[in-house]
mmCIF file with all atom_site columns, C-alpha atoms in Angstrom:
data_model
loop_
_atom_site.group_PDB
_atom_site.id
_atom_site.type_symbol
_atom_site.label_atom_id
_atom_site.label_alt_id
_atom_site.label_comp_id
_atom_site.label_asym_id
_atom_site.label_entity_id
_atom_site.label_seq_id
_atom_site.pdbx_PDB_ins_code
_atom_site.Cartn_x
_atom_site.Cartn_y
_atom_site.Cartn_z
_atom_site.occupancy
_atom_site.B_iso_or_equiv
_atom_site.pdbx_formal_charge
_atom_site.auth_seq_id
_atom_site.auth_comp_id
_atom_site.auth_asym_id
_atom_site.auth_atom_id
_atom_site.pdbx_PDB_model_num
ATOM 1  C CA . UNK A 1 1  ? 80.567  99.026  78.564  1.00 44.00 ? 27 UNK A CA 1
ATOM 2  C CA . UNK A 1 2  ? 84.227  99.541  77.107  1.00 45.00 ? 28 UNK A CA 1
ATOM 3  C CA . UNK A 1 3  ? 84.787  97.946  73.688  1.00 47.00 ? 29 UNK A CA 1
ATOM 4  C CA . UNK A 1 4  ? 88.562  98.072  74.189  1.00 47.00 ? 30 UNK A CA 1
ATOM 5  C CA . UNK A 1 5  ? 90.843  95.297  75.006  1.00 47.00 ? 31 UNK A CA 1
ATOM 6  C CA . UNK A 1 6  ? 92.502  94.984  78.383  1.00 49.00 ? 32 UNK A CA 1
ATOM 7  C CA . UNK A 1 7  ? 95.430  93.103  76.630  1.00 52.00 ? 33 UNK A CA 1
ATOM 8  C CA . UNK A 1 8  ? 96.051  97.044  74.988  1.00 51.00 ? 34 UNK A CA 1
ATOM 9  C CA . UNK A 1 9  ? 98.760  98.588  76.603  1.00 50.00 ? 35 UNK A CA 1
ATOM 10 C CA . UNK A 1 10 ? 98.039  101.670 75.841  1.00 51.00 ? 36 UNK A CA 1
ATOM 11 C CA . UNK A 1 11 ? 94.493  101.306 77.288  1.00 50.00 ? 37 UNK A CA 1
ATOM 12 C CA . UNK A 1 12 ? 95.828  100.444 80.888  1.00 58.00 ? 38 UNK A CA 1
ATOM 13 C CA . UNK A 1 13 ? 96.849  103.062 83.007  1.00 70.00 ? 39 UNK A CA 1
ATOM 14 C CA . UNK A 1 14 ? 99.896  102.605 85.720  1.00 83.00 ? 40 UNK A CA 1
ATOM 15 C CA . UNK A 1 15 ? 99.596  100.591 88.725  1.00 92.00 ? 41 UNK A CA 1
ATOM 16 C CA . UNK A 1 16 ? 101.408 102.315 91.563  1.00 95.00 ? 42 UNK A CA 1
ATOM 17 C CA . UNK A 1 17 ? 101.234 101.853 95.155  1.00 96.00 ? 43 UNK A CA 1
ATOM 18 C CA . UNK A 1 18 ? 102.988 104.018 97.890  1.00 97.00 ? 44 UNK A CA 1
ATOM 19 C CA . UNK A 1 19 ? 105.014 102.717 100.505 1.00 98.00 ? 45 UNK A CA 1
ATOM 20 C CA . UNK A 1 20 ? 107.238 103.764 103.199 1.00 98.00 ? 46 UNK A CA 1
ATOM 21 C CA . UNK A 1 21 ? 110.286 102.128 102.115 1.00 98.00 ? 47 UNK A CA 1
ATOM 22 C CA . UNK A 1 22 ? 110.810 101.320 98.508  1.00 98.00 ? 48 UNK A CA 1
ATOM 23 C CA . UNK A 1 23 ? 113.858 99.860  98.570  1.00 98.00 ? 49 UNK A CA 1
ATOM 24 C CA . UNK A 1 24 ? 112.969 97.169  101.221 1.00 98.00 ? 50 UNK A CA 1
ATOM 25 C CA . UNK A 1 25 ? 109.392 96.647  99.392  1.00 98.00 ? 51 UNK A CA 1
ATOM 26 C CA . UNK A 1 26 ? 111.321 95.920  95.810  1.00 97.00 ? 52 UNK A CA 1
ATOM 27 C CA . UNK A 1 27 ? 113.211 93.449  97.710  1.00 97.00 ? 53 UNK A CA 1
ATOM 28 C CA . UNK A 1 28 ? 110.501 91.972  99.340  1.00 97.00 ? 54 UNK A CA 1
ATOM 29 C CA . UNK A 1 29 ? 108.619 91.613  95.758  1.00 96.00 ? 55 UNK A CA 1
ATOM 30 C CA . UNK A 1 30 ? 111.773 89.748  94.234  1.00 96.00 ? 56 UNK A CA 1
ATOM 31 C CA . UNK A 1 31 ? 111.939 87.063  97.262  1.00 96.00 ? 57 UNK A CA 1
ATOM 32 C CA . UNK A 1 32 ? 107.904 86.815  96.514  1.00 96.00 ? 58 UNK A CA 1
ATOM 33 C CA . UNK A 1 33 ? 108.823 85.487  93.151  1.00 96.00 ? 59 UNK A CA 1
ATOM 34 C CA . UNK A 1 34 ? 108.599 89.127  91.134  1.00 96.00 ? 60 UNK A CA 1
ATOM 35 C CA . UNK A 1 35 ? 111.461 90.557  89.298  1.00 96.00 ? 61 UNK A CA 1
ATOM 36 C CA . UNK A 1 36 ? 113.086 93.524  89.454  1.00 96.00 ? 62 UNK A CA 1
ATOM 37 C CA . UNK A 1 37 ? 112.186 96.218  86.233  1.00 96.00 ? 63 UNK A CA 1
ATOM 38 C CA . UNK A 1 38 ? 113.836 98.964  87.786  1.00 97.00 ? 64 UNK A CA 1
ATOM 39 C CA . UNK A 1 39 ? 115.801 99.663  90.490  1.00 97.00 ? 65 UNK A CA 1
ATOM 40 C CA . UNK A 1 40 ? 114.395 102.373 92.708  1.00 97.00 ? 66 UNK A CA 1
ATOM 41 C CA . UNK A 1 41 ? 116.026 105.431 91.969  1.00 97.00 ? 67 UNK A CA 1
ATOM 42 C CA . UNK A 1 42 ? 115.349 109.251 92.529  1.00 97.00 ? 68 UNK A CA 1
ATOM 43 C CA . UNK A 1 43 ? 112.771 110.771 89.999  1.00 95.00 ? 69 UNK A CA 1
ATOM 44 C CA . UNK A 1 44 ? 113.972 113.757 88.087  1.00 93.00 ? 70 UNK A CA 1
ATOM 45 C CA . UNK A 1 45 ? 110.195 114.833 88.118  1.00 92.00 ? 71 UNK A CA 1
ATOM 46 C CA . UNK A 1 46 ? 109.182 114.833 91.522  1.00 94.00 ? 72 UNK A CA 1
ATOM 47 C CA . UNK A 1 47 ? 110.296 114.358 95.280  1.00 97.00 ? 73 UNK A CA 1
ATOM 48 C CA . UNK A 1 48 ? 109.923 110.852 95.103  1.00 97.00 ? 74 UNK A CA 1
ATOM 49 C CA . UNK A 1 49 ? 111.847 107.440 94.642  1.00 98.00 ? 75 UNK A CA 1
ATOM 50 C CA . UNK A 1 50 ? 110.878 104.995 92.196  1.00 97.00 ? 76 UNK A CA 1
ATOM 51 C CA . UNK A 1 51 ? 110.999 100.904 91.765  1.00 97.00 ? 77 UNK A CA 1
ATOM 52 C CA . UNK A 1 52 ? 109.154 99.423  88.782  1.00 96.00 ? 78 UNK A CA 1
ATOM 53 C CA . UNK A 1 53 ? 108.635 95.474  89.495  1.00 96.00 ? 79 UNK A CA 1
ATOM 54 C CA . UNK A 1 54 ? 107.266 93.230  87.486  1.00 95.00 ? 80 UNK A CA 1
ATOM 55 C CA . UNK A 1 55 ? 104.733 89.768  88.881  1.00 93.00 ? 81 UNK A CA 1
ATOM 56 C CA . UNK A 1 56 ? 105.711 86.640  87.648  1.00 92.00 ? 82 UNK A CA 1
ATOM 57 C CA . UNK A 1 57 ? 103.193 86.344  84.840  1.00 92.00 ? 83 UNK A CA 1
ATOM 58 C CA . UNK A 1 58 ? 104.963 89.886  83.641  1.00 92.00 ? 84 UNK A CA 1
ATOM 59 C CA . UNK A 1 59 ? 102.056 92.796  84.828  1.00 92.00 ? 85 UNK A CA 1
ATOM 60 C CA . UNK A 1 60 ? 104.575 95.814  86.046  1.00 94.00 ? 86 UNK A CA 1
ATOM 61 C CA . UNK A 1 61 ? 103.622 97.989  88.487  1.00 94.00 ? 87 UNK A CA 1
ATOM 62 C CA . UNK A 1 62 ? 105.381 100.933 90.207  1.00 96.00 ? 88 UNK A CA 1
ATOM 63 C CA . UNK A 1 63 ? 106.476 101.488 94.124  1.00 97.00 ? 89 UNK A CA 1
ATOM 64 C CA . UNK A 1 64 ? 106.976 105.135 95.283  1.00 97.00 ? 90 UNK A CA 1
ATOM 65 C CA . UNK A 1 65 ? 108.156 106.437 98.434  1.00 98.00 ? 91 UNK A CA 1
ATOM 66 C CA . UNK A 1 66 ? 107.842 110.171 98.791  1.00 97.00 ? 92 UNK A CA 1
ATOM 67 C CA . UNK A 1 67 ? 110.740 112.018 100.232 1.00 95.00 ? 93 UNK A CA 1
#
């Protein structure tokens, strides 16, 4: 059993999901009520475009569509 706090940020990793279309899924999260982090954008780092959104009680988590 872990001793650490879940409210640590730096004990959580990322939450990311993939989808097929990340510009219609960060749109989708804002009409559910989320808000928009970041907008997706192309990743210097990989092949991939990113969104970062954010639930309303604040938990961010990523959306990545690979090219």
């Amino acid at each position: 059993r872990s001793t650490t706090s879940l409210n640590n940020a730096a004990a959580r990793g990322n939450f990311v999901l993939e989808v097929t279309d990340v510009n219609a899924s960060a749109a989708n999260a804002a009409r559910a009520g989320g808000k928009l982090v970041r907008p997706p954008a192309d990743s210097a780092a990989a092949a991939v475009i990113v969104a970062v959104v954010a639930d309303p009680d604040g938990h961010q988590f990523e959306l990545v569509q690979f090219k």
